[in-house]
Every structure is written in structure tokens, then in C-alpha cells.
Amino acid sequence: MLKKRFILSYFFLLFCASLNAQTPCSYNLLGKVISTEDSQPIPRATIEVISGEDRKSLINEPDGTFVINNLCDSQISIIVRYVGFKRFEKKYSLTRGNNELTIKLEVDVKDLEEVTVEGEKVEEVVSLQQSSIDKLKLNQSAGSSLGETLTNISGVNMLQTGPTIAKPIIHGLHSNRILILNNGIRQEGQKWGQEHAPEIDPFVANNLKLIKGAAAVKYGSDAIGGVILVNPSELPDSPPVAGKVNVVGASNSGLYASSLLLEGGIDGLDGFGWRLQGTYKRAGDSRTPDYRLTNTGTQEKNFSLGLGYHKENAGLEIFYSSFNSDLGVLRSAHTGNLTDLAIAIDSDRPLFIRDFSYDINNPFQAVSHQLLKTNGHIDLENLGAFSVQYGLQRNERREFDPRRAGRSGIPALSLDLITHTLDVDLDMVAKNNWKWDVGASFMYQDNSNDSETGIRPLIPNFQNWTAGAHLISRYIQPAFELELGVRYDFKHYLVKRFDRSNNLLKPEFDFNNLTGSVGGIFFLANEWTLRSNVGTAWRAPHVNELYSEGLHQGAAAIEEGNDQLKSEKAIKWITSLEKQTQKLSLNVSAYYNIINDYIYLRPESVELTIRGAFPVFRYRQTNALIYGLDTDFEYHFSDSFDLNTRISLIRAKDRRLDSPLINMPANQLESTLRYHFKEGRLASPFFSAGFKVVDRQRNAPRVVSIQEVLDANRTDADLFASDPSIFDFVAPPSGYINFNISGGFDWSFKEDQTINVYLSVDNLFNNSYRDYLNRFRYYADELGRNISLKLSYTF
């Protein structure tokens, strides 16, 4: 039945592709690059178009032509580079629809051996395809968390802990296996917990970028899954004051949020810029189609301040941000005894349901993250751009349980993490088609428990020293680019813990590894591009994996560490084939990730404590294999209709036992058909309809029920004696289809002043379902219908 509904819905949307309209980003560029010397076409030139805050790069065709569609800003800059010719840069004003232009390059009088490739920064791995979420899509996802926002990219899923906590999964990996760079700083918090969401306000970002490969060479260890770049726009360098106001409302949880951004410069002080931003967000109990999810409210109070002074060859910036949130944890996930735990897991409804409220009661999380960054850079003549960056972060996490004797106001978990980072980098001037980048990074962390809890800490106090250095080389030709990178990292832990006899122990650990990356990008005929990269990455076990000991409140589970764990080591091969024409945009990306000594939490038992009854998980290691395919397809049937389809297929297994891994994404397909109305007083009006199909996880572990675990405990039986593979307490839920609609427009009522309106309805038919990647699928359904209205005013 699920397949029939999916097929009928898909072909219904395709049938609608006979109508007419206009794209929101409706500026198209049709160009040709020729030589001023003989007017002959120049093939394989590197072309970069800057439209607002977005950048698009491509290589032109053998006949010199190129096409770039769906630019969102009428004011653009074009940069063209080709070996043997002078660098071309010019600004243009576009009109809606097609714009044709001819770019003439002047022959460089220098010898080819002296020609340099200008403006190519080794900031990301070019042989790995980057996915991005631009400011338009960020507006449309305003009010969502970082994890939710990133699911707009194929290959990215959410690991949820109820409706309030979501963290990104990239190709099946999450938490400590993903690096997040927040405004250039490596985000460091208590990210080891599967229910510890990134402490980042998406309203700060102008765009999000994602690198799905093992990009550890540039950014440091831990990037086995990939790298997420949270990028604000560049600071202004002159007056006047500009800004943006966002207002968001949503029906399901009564969410309301607002964000204000102001920025500008100072008269008489060219090069100086400032930015001030603040966000307030609040939501109450979410609702499934049939009942409320009690104690799933959230509240955020965030702000940031940036100051910068830039001249042509040097600059200095200071940035400070404060993120503060309270997150309710589903009350029904905490049961009082083993019988209630078994009943809760077997029940179709949560055991604890109350009327809607904005109150956040125990259990809940209170998280605060402060970030201070200073960055300076200078261009050194005939050498390159040298930069130094220092970051100071403080992450405070408090988790509150329902506690007796009036102690509910005392946290059950109280952690304070202070992190210092220092990064130095030299992006060298390119010569003879070679480009080099060399850098080093240092980090010191101190993590401490607050004794006020009165409970043996879940993880002990520790200190972490980390140092690393990298070298990246890139060889650039008109038809291809090759790159090679190498990096060395060293990590030292000093752990301070008490054993069961209350003796102070200070175990120390040293981890180190050499990682590398090799790849290339090849510009093929007929507008095809091929990228391929093989990269290695590694990750030292975190202290929680070594020494967890007790109830992890947010996860509603007891976790036990393993001090014999080794470092994870991964080799990931990812290859993508891309094609872009005026009507078609296609990207097919395949990956194959081998991870040795893969660390995972294995369900093993259930246990009754004075704080309730909970499943017991222990950290184990195996050798894993994760492979899959991502496809992004966009087709412009006409000026009115666009079809956008994303497919993600993934498979994961334990190579030692030839059995499935737990908590891996299921296969899914998402498709949206968008209709663009003709413009009048309103700009870029559109309506879209789409659906998302998530298959049942057909590659899931075996099932051992709570009752079977209790029986095994009673008879002292070993659940792994005849089958050593991992198990789950319940079978995966059924697959599902959700339908969504949305629409919006822009209204420019004054020069440089625009109001953007966006209305969406998610889970249109109020479908009841459970998602395999929600850790609370044991206890409750997913959210029902949600109507959101998002307004933004730019001035």
C-alpha cells in the first residue's frame, strides 16, 4: 500500500508539470569567453559568479560558452581565470530571465612559467562535492534547529531524542565523528551524547556548507563523517546601518521565535564594521495526531556581536556569541519500575499525557555555550595570506531528573567544559599552477563536574591536549585539478576519577595518527564534472566512551564505558558525477566507508535504580562498513515549473559478525514540485507541493524484548552466547509517506527594503508514524500536522 501511494503521488506531481510561471531566483546568465587577440573562444576557463552572498563556480565548454541559472541577485560580479591570460573581474546588472554577455580575456605578456593562478583558496577539499544551504533556504527553515535545517541536503538525517533535540547524521555518522566549524572555530561542547544537540543558532548563519567526505586533512581529527561549516556573511566595512528582522510562528507546539540583526560601519573610519544579532525562541508541548507529548517544550535566548577592521592587505576581527537553551525531555521516557518500562515500550501511547503547556519540568536540559574568537590576517608579498585565530569556548550543561525529597532543583548531571584553540595558516601564493597551504592547530580542554549533584558523575573530570599540522598541495589545470594532503595529530588525556572504593585514580592516554587525502576534479565534455577523493580519518575514543558510569538522563539509559577502546580509523572513498545545463541539474554521489575499531553503544540489559528503570548500554568496538548513494535531481520544465528530487540509499554492517549496525538511516526519497507565478507587485511568488518517503529500516539488528532481557537476567543466561550480534528492544517501525505544501513571495515596498513571506504545512494529512532515528520511538509517535508562518524584513 505504501508503494502504491508513493507511485501515485509521484506521478501526480509530474503530471502537473504543464503549467507556466517564474523562478524566485530568476536571473539566468548565458555567456561566452573569447580572446581579445583573435576573438577565438577560450575553452575550460574557470568562471566564478558572485551573486549576493552566494558563489557559483564552473568550467566553460570547449566552444567557450557557459550557462548559469537561477541567480538570486540582479547585481553580480564575474571572475574569469585562464592560464596565459590576465585575470578578468567585472560587475554586471542583470534583468530577469536570460542575460547574454561576451567576456574578452587579454593575453598575459608574461611567460607561461611565471603565470600564477589567482584567488584560489585552499579552504575546502575541491575533490569533494560541497552541498550548501543558501540564505533563501535558511529563511524558509527559520526557527528550526541546526540539525533540522541540514536535512535539506541529501545524505543528511536527524538523530532525534523526542521533538526537542536533533543532531545531524552524515552518511550514517554523527556526534564526535562530525566536525562543526562555527564562524571558523571548531565547535566544542558535550557533543558526545546522542541527545546533545549542537549549541548553534542558525539565525547567525548566512549559509551552511557541508563536506561529506573524510576531510580531516584541513580541519583536524574526528571528521570521519564530514564537516559542517556555519558561515555568517562578511562584516560590512562602511555605513549605513542595515539589518534584518525574522518572526516565526508554528501551530503544533505553539512555537514563536524572533531574531534581529543590525550591522554597519562608522563614518570617517573606512574598513571598520560591526554586527549585533539576537534571538528569542519558545515552544510548548508538541503534539502527535492523537495526543500531546508532555514536557517537550523548549526555550532559547541567544545573541552575538562582531567587530572587524579590514584593509586591502590585512584585517582583524573579534566575535562573541552566547547560546542559552532549556530543553524538555519527554516525561514518558522515564519510568518508575521495570514493569512500567516494559509496558511503556509495548504501549501505543505514552503512559504520561497532560494538556498543552509551555512549562519545562523535570526531566530537562539547561545548556549554555559562550564563544569568543579573535582572528587576524595579513598578506605577505610573494608569500601568501597568513592568518592567526584564537578561540575560547565555555560550555555548561545541566541535566535535571525527577528527584525525591525536594531535590528536583539540583541537577543530576552538571558539566563545565572550557576549550582554548589556536590555529595558524599560510595560504601561499600560487605559482606555475601549483597551490600550497600549510597550517597548524592546538587545543586545550578542561572538563569538570560540579559536586552539587550529589551523584557519582556520569563521566569523570579530564584534561585534553591536542596538536596537529597539515600540508595541502593543489595542481591546477584548465581541464582538471589534482590535490594531495597530509596531516599529523597528537592527543593526550589526563583523566581524574574515583573508583568504587573512593580512591583517586589518574589514568593517562596518548593517541596519534597520520592521515591523508588524495583526489581530483575533472571537467568533462557536455557539461559533466567528475570528482573523486580517497581520504583517511581517525578519532580517538572520548572520555565518555572510556569511563561512562551511570544514568545518562537525556538518553533515558544507563551507559557504561570501556577503557580498553582503541582509536577509530576510517578510509572513505567518495565519487560524484555532476551535470548542469539551463534545464537540468544532476548530482550522483557514491561513497564507501571502511571504519576499523568502530565504537558503538550495545544494548545489553535493563536495570532498576532509585531513579527509575532504564535500558543498559555498554561501549564496544567492531569493524564497520557503510556505503551508499545520494542523488540530487532538479529539472526546469518551463519558466513556471521546477521538479526537485533527492534520493538517499545507505547500507551499514558489522564486518566482524556480518550483521547490521544499529541506528542507521533508512533509504528515503523526497520530491517537490514548485510553481512560480508571474510577477507583479509581488516578487517571486510561488507554491510548492511535495512528499517524503522513508522506507522501513530493512537492515536492522535482531530484536530482544524487555521481557526476554528480564528472563535472561533472572536465569543468568547470556543473550550473546548463540548470537553475538547487536540487538534492539523493538523492531523498526513501518515506513511512511508525509506530504507537505508551502508558498511565499517577496514584497519590495521601498528601495533596499523587502519583506519575505513564507507559509508551510508539514505532515499535511496528519499522518501517525514513528521514525527509526528517533531514540524515543519506543514511547511515542512523531509530530502531527504543523503549520508555520515565517516573515523576514530586510532593510
PDB file of N, CA, C and O in Angstrom, residues 148-195:
ATOM      1  N   GLU A 148      17.814  20.044  12.129  1.00  0.00           N
ATOM      2  CA  GLU A 148      16.656  20.024  11.231  1.00  0.00           C
ATOM      3  C   GLU A 148      16.958  20.722   9.920  1.00  0.00           C
ATOM      4  O   GLU A 148      16.566  20.265   8.838  1.00  0.00           O
ATOM      5  N   THR A 149      17.634  21.855   9.984  1.00  0.00           N
ATOM      6  CA  THR A 149      17.928  22.632   8.779  1.00  0.00           C
ATOM      7  C   THR A 149      18.799  21.842   7.814  1.00  0.00           C
ATOM      8  O   THR A 149      18.588  21.872   6.597  1.00  0.00           O
ATOM      9  N   LEU A 150      19.763  21.107   8.325  1.00  0.00           N
ATOM     10  CA  LEU A 150      20.701  20.395   7.463  1.00  0.00           C
ATOM     11  C   LEU A 150      20.074  19.211   6.740  1.00  0.00           C
ATOM     12  O   LEU A 150      20.649  18.689   5.784  1.00  0.00           O
ATOM     13  N   THR A 151      18.888  18.771   7.157  1.00  0.00           N
ATOM     14  CA  THR A 151      18.239  17.660   6.454  1.00  0.00           C
ATOM     15  C   THR A 151      17.746  18.066   5.075  1.00  0.00           C
ATOM     16  O   THR A 151      17.267  17.216   4.311  1.00  0.00           O
ATOM     17  N   ASN A 152      17.865  19.346   4.709  1.00  0.00           N
ATOM     18  CA  ASN A 152      17.563  19.777   3.349  1.00  0.00           C
ATOM     19  C   ASN A 152      18.644  19.347   2.357  1.00  0.00           C
ATOM     20  O   ASN A 152      18.534  19.621   1.163  1.00  0.00           O
ATOM     21  N   ILE A 153      19.688  18.688   2.842  1.00  0.00           N
ATOM     22  CA  ILE A 153      20.776  18.194   1.993  1.00  0.00           C
ATOM     23  C   ILE A 153      20.690  16.677   1.931  1.00  0.00           C
ATOM     24  O   ILE A 153      20.498  16.012   2.953  1.00  0.00           O
ATOM     25  N   SER A 154      20.819  16.114   0.733  1.00  0.00           N
ATOM     26  CA  SER A 154      20.760  14.661   0.594  1.00  0.00           C
ATOM     27  C   SER A 154      21.919  14.025   1.357  1.00  0.00           C
ATOM     28  O   SER A 154      23.021  14.564   1.423  1.00  0.00           O
ATOM     29  N   GLY A 155      21.651  12.855   1.945  1.00  0.00           N
ATOM     30  CA  GLY A 155      22.662  12.152   2.715  1.00  0.00           C
ATOM     31  C   GLY A 155      22.753  12.589   4.156  1.00  0.00           C
ATOM     32  O   GLY A 155      23.549  12.051   4.923  1.00  0.00           O
ATOM     33  N   VAL A 156      21.914  13.590   4.550  1.00  0.00           N
ATOM     34  CA  VAL A 156      21.909  14.086   5.923  1.00  0.00           C
ATOM     35  C   VAL A 156      20.573  13.722   6.565  1.00  0.00           C
ATOM     36  O   VAL A 156      19.510  13.998   6.006  1.00  0.00           O
ATOM     37  N   ASN A 157      20.629  13.117   7.740  1.00  0.00           N
ATOM     38  CA  ASN A 157      19.438  12.757   8.506  1.00  0.00           C
ATOM     39  C   ASN A 157      19.536  13.373   9.891  1.00  0.00           C
ATOM     40  O   ASN A 157      20.536  14.000  10.238  1.00  0.00           O
ATOM     41  N   MET A 158      18.469  13.178  10.671  1.00  0.00           N
ATOM     42  CA  MET A 158      18.461  13.658  12.047  1.00  0.00           C
ATOM     43  C   MET A 158      18.437  12.486  13.013  1.00  0.00           C
ATOM     44  O   MET A 158      17.649  11.554  12.839  1.00  0.00           O
ATOM     45  N   LEU A 159      19.290  12.524  14.012  1.00  0.00           N
ATOM     46  CA  LEU A 159      19.167  11.643  15.162  1.00  0.00           C
ATOM     47  C   LEU A 159      18.402  12.432  16.220  1.00  0.00           C
ATOM     48  O   LEU A 159      18.898  13.438  16.733  1.00  0.00           O
ATOM     49  N   GLN A 160      17.183  11.997  16.522  1.00  0.00           N
ATOM     50  CA  GLN A 160      16.316  12.757  17.414  1.00  0.00           C
ATOM     51  C   GLN A 160      16.213  12.110  18.783  1.00  0.00           C
ATOM     52  O   GLN A 160      16.335  10.889  18.932  1.00  0.00           O
ATOM     53  N   THR A 161      15.980  12.939  19.766  1.00  0.00           N
ATOM     54  CA  THR A 161      15.596  12.500  21.097  1.00  0.00           C
ATOM     55  C   THR A 161      14.311  13.237  21.416  1.00  0.00           C
ATOM     56  O   THR A 161      14.316  14.320  21.997  1.00  0.00           O
ATOM     57  N   GLY A 162      13.201  12.692  20.951  1.00  0.00           N
ATOM     58  CA  GLY A 162      11.939  13.404  21.040  1.00  0.00           C
ATOM     59  C   GLY A 162      11.913  14.566  20.065  1.00  0.00           C
ATOM     60  O   GLY A 162      12.784  14.703  19.198  1.00  0.00           O
ATOM     61  N   PRO A 163      10.922  15.456  20.174  1.00  0.00           N
ATOM     62  CA  PRO A 163      10.792  16.564  19.222  1.00  0.00           C
ATOM     63  C   PRO A 163      11.686  17.757  19.513  1.00  0.00           C
ATOM     64  O   PRO A 163      11.769  18.670  18.689  1.00  0.00           O
ATOM     65  N   THR A 164      12.376  17.774  20.656  1.00  0.00           N
ATOM     66  CA  THR A 164      13.136  18.964  21.039  1.00  0.00           C
ATOM     67  C   THR A 164      14.617  18.890  20.686  1.00  0.00           C
ATOM     68  O   THR A 164      15.273  19.920  20.595  1.00  0.00           O
ATOM     69  N   ILE A 165      15.162  17.703  20.499  1.00  0.00           N
ATOM     70  CA  ILE A 165      16.609  17.546  20.331  1.00  0.00           C
ATOM     71  C   ILE A 165      16.886  16.824  19.023  1.00  0.00           C
ATOM     72  O   ILE A 165      16.373  15.727  18.790  1.00  0.00           O
ATOM     73  N   ALA A 166      17.681  17.457  18.163  1.00  0.00           N
ATOM     74  CA  ALA A 166      18.036  16.855  16.878  1.00  0.00           C
ATOM     75  C   ALA A 166      19.484  17.193  16.567  1.00  0.00           C
ATOM     76  O   ALA A 166      19.920  18.322  16.728  1.00  0.00           O
ATOM     77  N   LYS A 167      20.229  16.197  16.121  1.00  0.00           N
ATOM     78  CA  LYS A 167      21.601  16.428  15.697  1.00  0.00           C
ATOM     79  C   LYS A 167      21.812  15.760  14.345  1.00  0.00           C
ATOM     80  O   LYS A 167      21.184  14.743  14.029  1.00  0.00           O
ATOM     81  N   PRO A 168      22.685  16.338  13.509  1.00  0.00           N
ATOM     82  CA  PRO A 168      22.830  15.831  12.145  1.00  0.00           C
ATOM     83  C   PRO A 168      23.567  14.494  12.084  1.00  0.00           C
ATOM     84  O   PRO A 168      24.496  14.233  12.846  1.00  0.00           O
ATOM     85  N   ILE A 169      23.117  13.659  11.147  1.00  0.00           N
ATOM     86  CA  ILE A 169      23.803  12.413  10.790  1.00  0.00           C
ATOM     87  C   ILE A 169      24.238  12.544   9.343  1.00  0.00           C
ATOM     88  O   ILE A 169      23.411  12.819   8.464  1.00  0.00           O
ATOM     89  N   ILE A 170      25.518  12.371   9.064  1.00  0.00           N
ATOM     90  CA  ILE A 170      26.046  12.437   7.697  1.00  0.00           C
ATOM     91  C   ILE A 170      26.511  11.042   7.297  1.00  0.00           C
ATOM     92  O   ILE A 170      27.428  10.489   7.896  1.00  0.00           O
ATOM     93  N   HIS A 171      25.849  10.480   6.316  1.00  0.00           N
ATOM     94  CA  HIS A 171      26.201   9.137   5.825  1.00  0.00           C
ATOM     95  C   HIS A 171      26.307   8.148   6.980  1.00  0.00           C
ATOM     96  O   HIS A 171      27.241   7.347   7.062  1.00  0.00           O
ATOM     97  N   GLY A 172      25.339   8.210   7.892  1.00  0.00           N
ATOM     98  CA  GLY A 172      25.254   7.252   8.981  1.00  0.00           C
ATOM     99  C   GLY A 172      26.079   7.576  10.206  1.00  0.00           C
ATOM    100  O   GLY A 172      26.028   6.823  11.183  1.00  0.00           O
ATOM    101  N   LEU A 173      26.820   8.703  10.208  1.00  0.00           N
ATOM    102  CA  LEU A 173      27.715   9.030  11.320  1.00  0.00           C
ATOM    103  C   LEU A 173      27.302  10.350  11.964  1.00  0.00           C
ATOM    104  O   LEU A 173      26.826  11.254  11.287  1.00  0.00           O
ATOM    105  N   HIS A 174      27.540  10.463  13.268  1.00  0.00           N
ATOM    106  CA  HIS A 174      27.098  11.659  13.994  1.00  0.00           C
ATOM    107  C   HIS A 174      28.010  11.920  15.196  1.00  0.00           C
ATOM    108  O   HIS A 174      29.026  11.247  15.399  1.00  0.00           O
ATOM    109  N   SER A 175      27.640  12.922  15.969  1.00  0.00           N
ATOM    110  CA  SER A 175      28.308  13.263  17.237  1.00  0.00           C
ATOM    111  C   SER A 175      29.788  13.529  17.045  1.00  0.00           C
ATOM    112  O   SER A 175      30.159  14.387  16.246  1.00  0.00           O
ATOM    113  N   ASN A 176      30.660  12.779  17.729  1.00  0.00           N
ATOM    114  CA  ASN A 176      32.101  13.048  17.681  1.00  0.00           C
ATOM    115  C   ASN A 176      32.733  12.742  16.335  1.00  0.00           C
ATOM    116  O   ASN A 176      33.920  13.006  16.139  1.00  0.00           O
ATOM    117  N   ARG A 177      31.989  12.160  15.421  1.00  0.00           N
ATOM    118  CA  ARG A 177      32.542  11.864  14.093  1.00  0.00           C
ATOM    119  C   ARG A 177      32.281  12.979  13.083  1.00  0.00           C
ATOM    120  O   ARG A 177      32.586  12.829  11.906  1.00  0.00           O
ATOM    121  N   ILE A 178      31.679  14.064  13.520  1.00  0.00           N
ATOM    122  CA  ILE A 178      31.396  15.196  12.640  1.00  0.00           C
ATOM    123  C   ILE A 178      32.006  16.454  13.255  1.00  0.00           C
ATOM    124  O   ILE A 178      31.836  16.722  14.456  1.00  0.00           O
ATOM    125  N   LEU A 179      32.711  17.211  12.439  1.00  0.00           N
ATOM    126  CA  LEU A 179      33.255  18.496  12.871  1.00  0.00           C
ATOM    127  C   LEU A 179      32.305  19.612  12.453  1.00  0.00           C
ATOM    128  O   LEU A 179      31.829  19.632  11.315  1.00  0.00           O
ATOM    129  N   ILE A 180      32.050  20.530  13.348  1.00  0.00           N
ATOM    130  CA  ILE A 180      31.271  21.724  13.039  1.00  0.00           C
ATOM    131  C   ILE A 180      32.176  22.928  13.250  1.00  0.00           C
ATOM    132  O   ILE A 180      32.738  23.105  14.343  1.00  0.00           O
ATOM    133  N   LEU A 181      32.352  23.734  12.207  1.00  0.00           N
ATOM    134  CA  LEU A 181      33.100  24.978  12.319  1.00  0.00           C
ATOM    135  C   LEU A 181      32.114  26.123  12.402  1.00  0.00           C
ATOM    136  O   LEU A 181      31.419  26.433  11.440  1.00  0.00           O
ATOM    137  N   ASN A 182      32.027  26.735  13.563  1.00  0.00           N
ATOM    138  CA  ASN A 182      31.116  27.835  13.823  1.00  0.00           C
ATOM    139  C   ASN A 182      31.879  29.143  13.669  1.00  0.00           C
ATOM    140  O   ASN A 182      32.712  29.488  14.493  1.00  0.00           O
ATOM    141  N   ASN A 183      31.629  29.840  12.546  1.00  0.00           N
ATOM    142  CA  ASN A 183      32.344  31.083  12.254  1.00  0.00           C
ATOM    143  C   ASN A 183      33.857  30.849  12.267  1.00  0.00           C
ATOM    144  O   ASN A 183      34.626  31.661  12.760  1.00  0.00           O
ATOM    145  N   GLY A 184      34.268  29.707  11.705  1.00  0.00           N
ATOM    146  CA  GLY A 184      35.684  29.397  11.589  1.00  0.00           C
ATOM    147  C   GLY A 184      36.298  28.709  12.790  1.00  0.00           C
ATOM    148  O   GLY A 184      37.450  28.278  12.730  1.00  0.00           O
ATOM    149  N   ILE A 185      35.541  28.598  13.887  1.00  0.00           N
ATOM    150  CA  ILE A 185      36.049  27.978  15.108  1.00  0.00           C
ATOM    151  C   ILE A 185      35.474  26.576  15.252  1.00  0.00           C
ATOM    152  O   ILE A 185      34.268  26.367  15.081  1.00  0.00           O
ATOM    153  N   ARG A 186      36.317  25.641  15.586  1.00  0.00           N
ATOM    154  CA  ARG A 186      35.869  24.268  15.836  1.00  0.00           C
ATOM    155  C   ARG A 186      34.936  24.249  17.043  1.00  0.00           C
ATOM    156  O   ARG A 186      35.342  24.555  18.165  1.00  0.00           O
ATOM    157  N   GLN A 187      33.655  23.913  16.821  1.00  0.00           N
ATOM    158  CA  GLN A 187      32.663  23.925  17.895  1.00  0.00           C
ATOM    159  C   GLN A 187      32.955  22.799  18.874  1.00  0.00           C
ATOM    160  O   GLN A 187      33.007  21.622  18.510  1.00  0.00           O
ATOM    161  N   GLU A 188      33.143  23.158  20.150  1.00  0.00           N
ATOM    162  CA  GLU A 188      33.460  22.178  21.177  1.00  0.00           C
ATOM    163  C   GLU A 188      32.477  22.305  22.335  1.00  0.00           C
ATOM    164  O   GLU A 188      32.440  23.307  23.034  1.00  0.00           O
ATOM    165  N   GLY A 189      31.651  21.276  22.458  1.00  0.00           N
ATOM    166  CA  GLY A 189      30.723  21.172  23.579  1.00  0.00           C
ATOM    167  C   GLY A 189      30.667  19.709  24.007  1.00  0.00           C
ATOM    168  O   GLY A 189      31.521  18.908  23.653  1.00  0.00           O
ATOM    169  N   GLN A 190      29.624  19.366  24.751  1.00  0.00           N
ATOM    170  CA  GLN A 190      29.458  17.970  25.165  1.00  0.00           C
ATOM    171  C   GLN A 190      28.748  17.211  24.043  1.00  0.00           C
ATOM    172  O   GLN A 190      27.670  16.642  24.222  1.00  0.00           O
ATOM    173  N   LYS A 191      29.371  17.178  22.858  1.00  0.00           N
ATOM    174  CA  LYS A 191      28.701  16.617  21.682  1.00  0.00           C
ATOM    175  C   LYS A 191      28.721  15.099  21.656  1.00  0.00           C
ATOM    176  O   LYS A 191      28.139  14.488  20.763  1.00  0.00           O
ATOM    177  N   TRP A 192      29.364  14.466  22.654  1.00  0.00           N
ATOM    178  CA  TRP A 192      29.451  13.016  22.679  1.00  0.00           C
ATOM    179  C   TRP A 192      28.099  12.364  22.914  1.00  0.00           C
ATOM    180  O   TRP A 192      27.861  11.224  22.516  1.00  0.00           O
ATOM    181  N   GLY A 193      27.197  13.043  23.575  1.00  0.00           N
ATOM    182  CA  GLY A 193      25.899  12.449  23.861  1.00  0.00           C
ATOM    183  C   GLY A 193      25.017  12.402  22.623  1.00  0.00           C
ATOM    184  O   GLY A 193      24.930  13.372  21.874  1.00  0.00           O
ATOM    185  N   GLN A 194      24.337  11.286  22.420  1.00  0.00           N
ATOM    186  CA  GLN A 194      23.477  11.172  21.253  1.00  0.00           C
ATOM    187  C   GLN A 194      22.283  12.123  21.343  1.00  0.00           C
ATOM    188  O   GLN A 194      21.635  12.389  20.340  1.00  0.00           O
ATOM    189  N   GLU A 195      22.006  12.642  22.525  1.00  0.00           N
ATOM    190  CA  GLU A 195      20.915  13.602  22.672  1.00  0.00           C
ATOM    191  C   GLU A 195      21.461  15.001  22.995  1.00  0.00           C
ATOM    192  O   GLU A 195      20.742  15.863  23.491  1.00  0.00           O
TER     193      GLU A 195
END
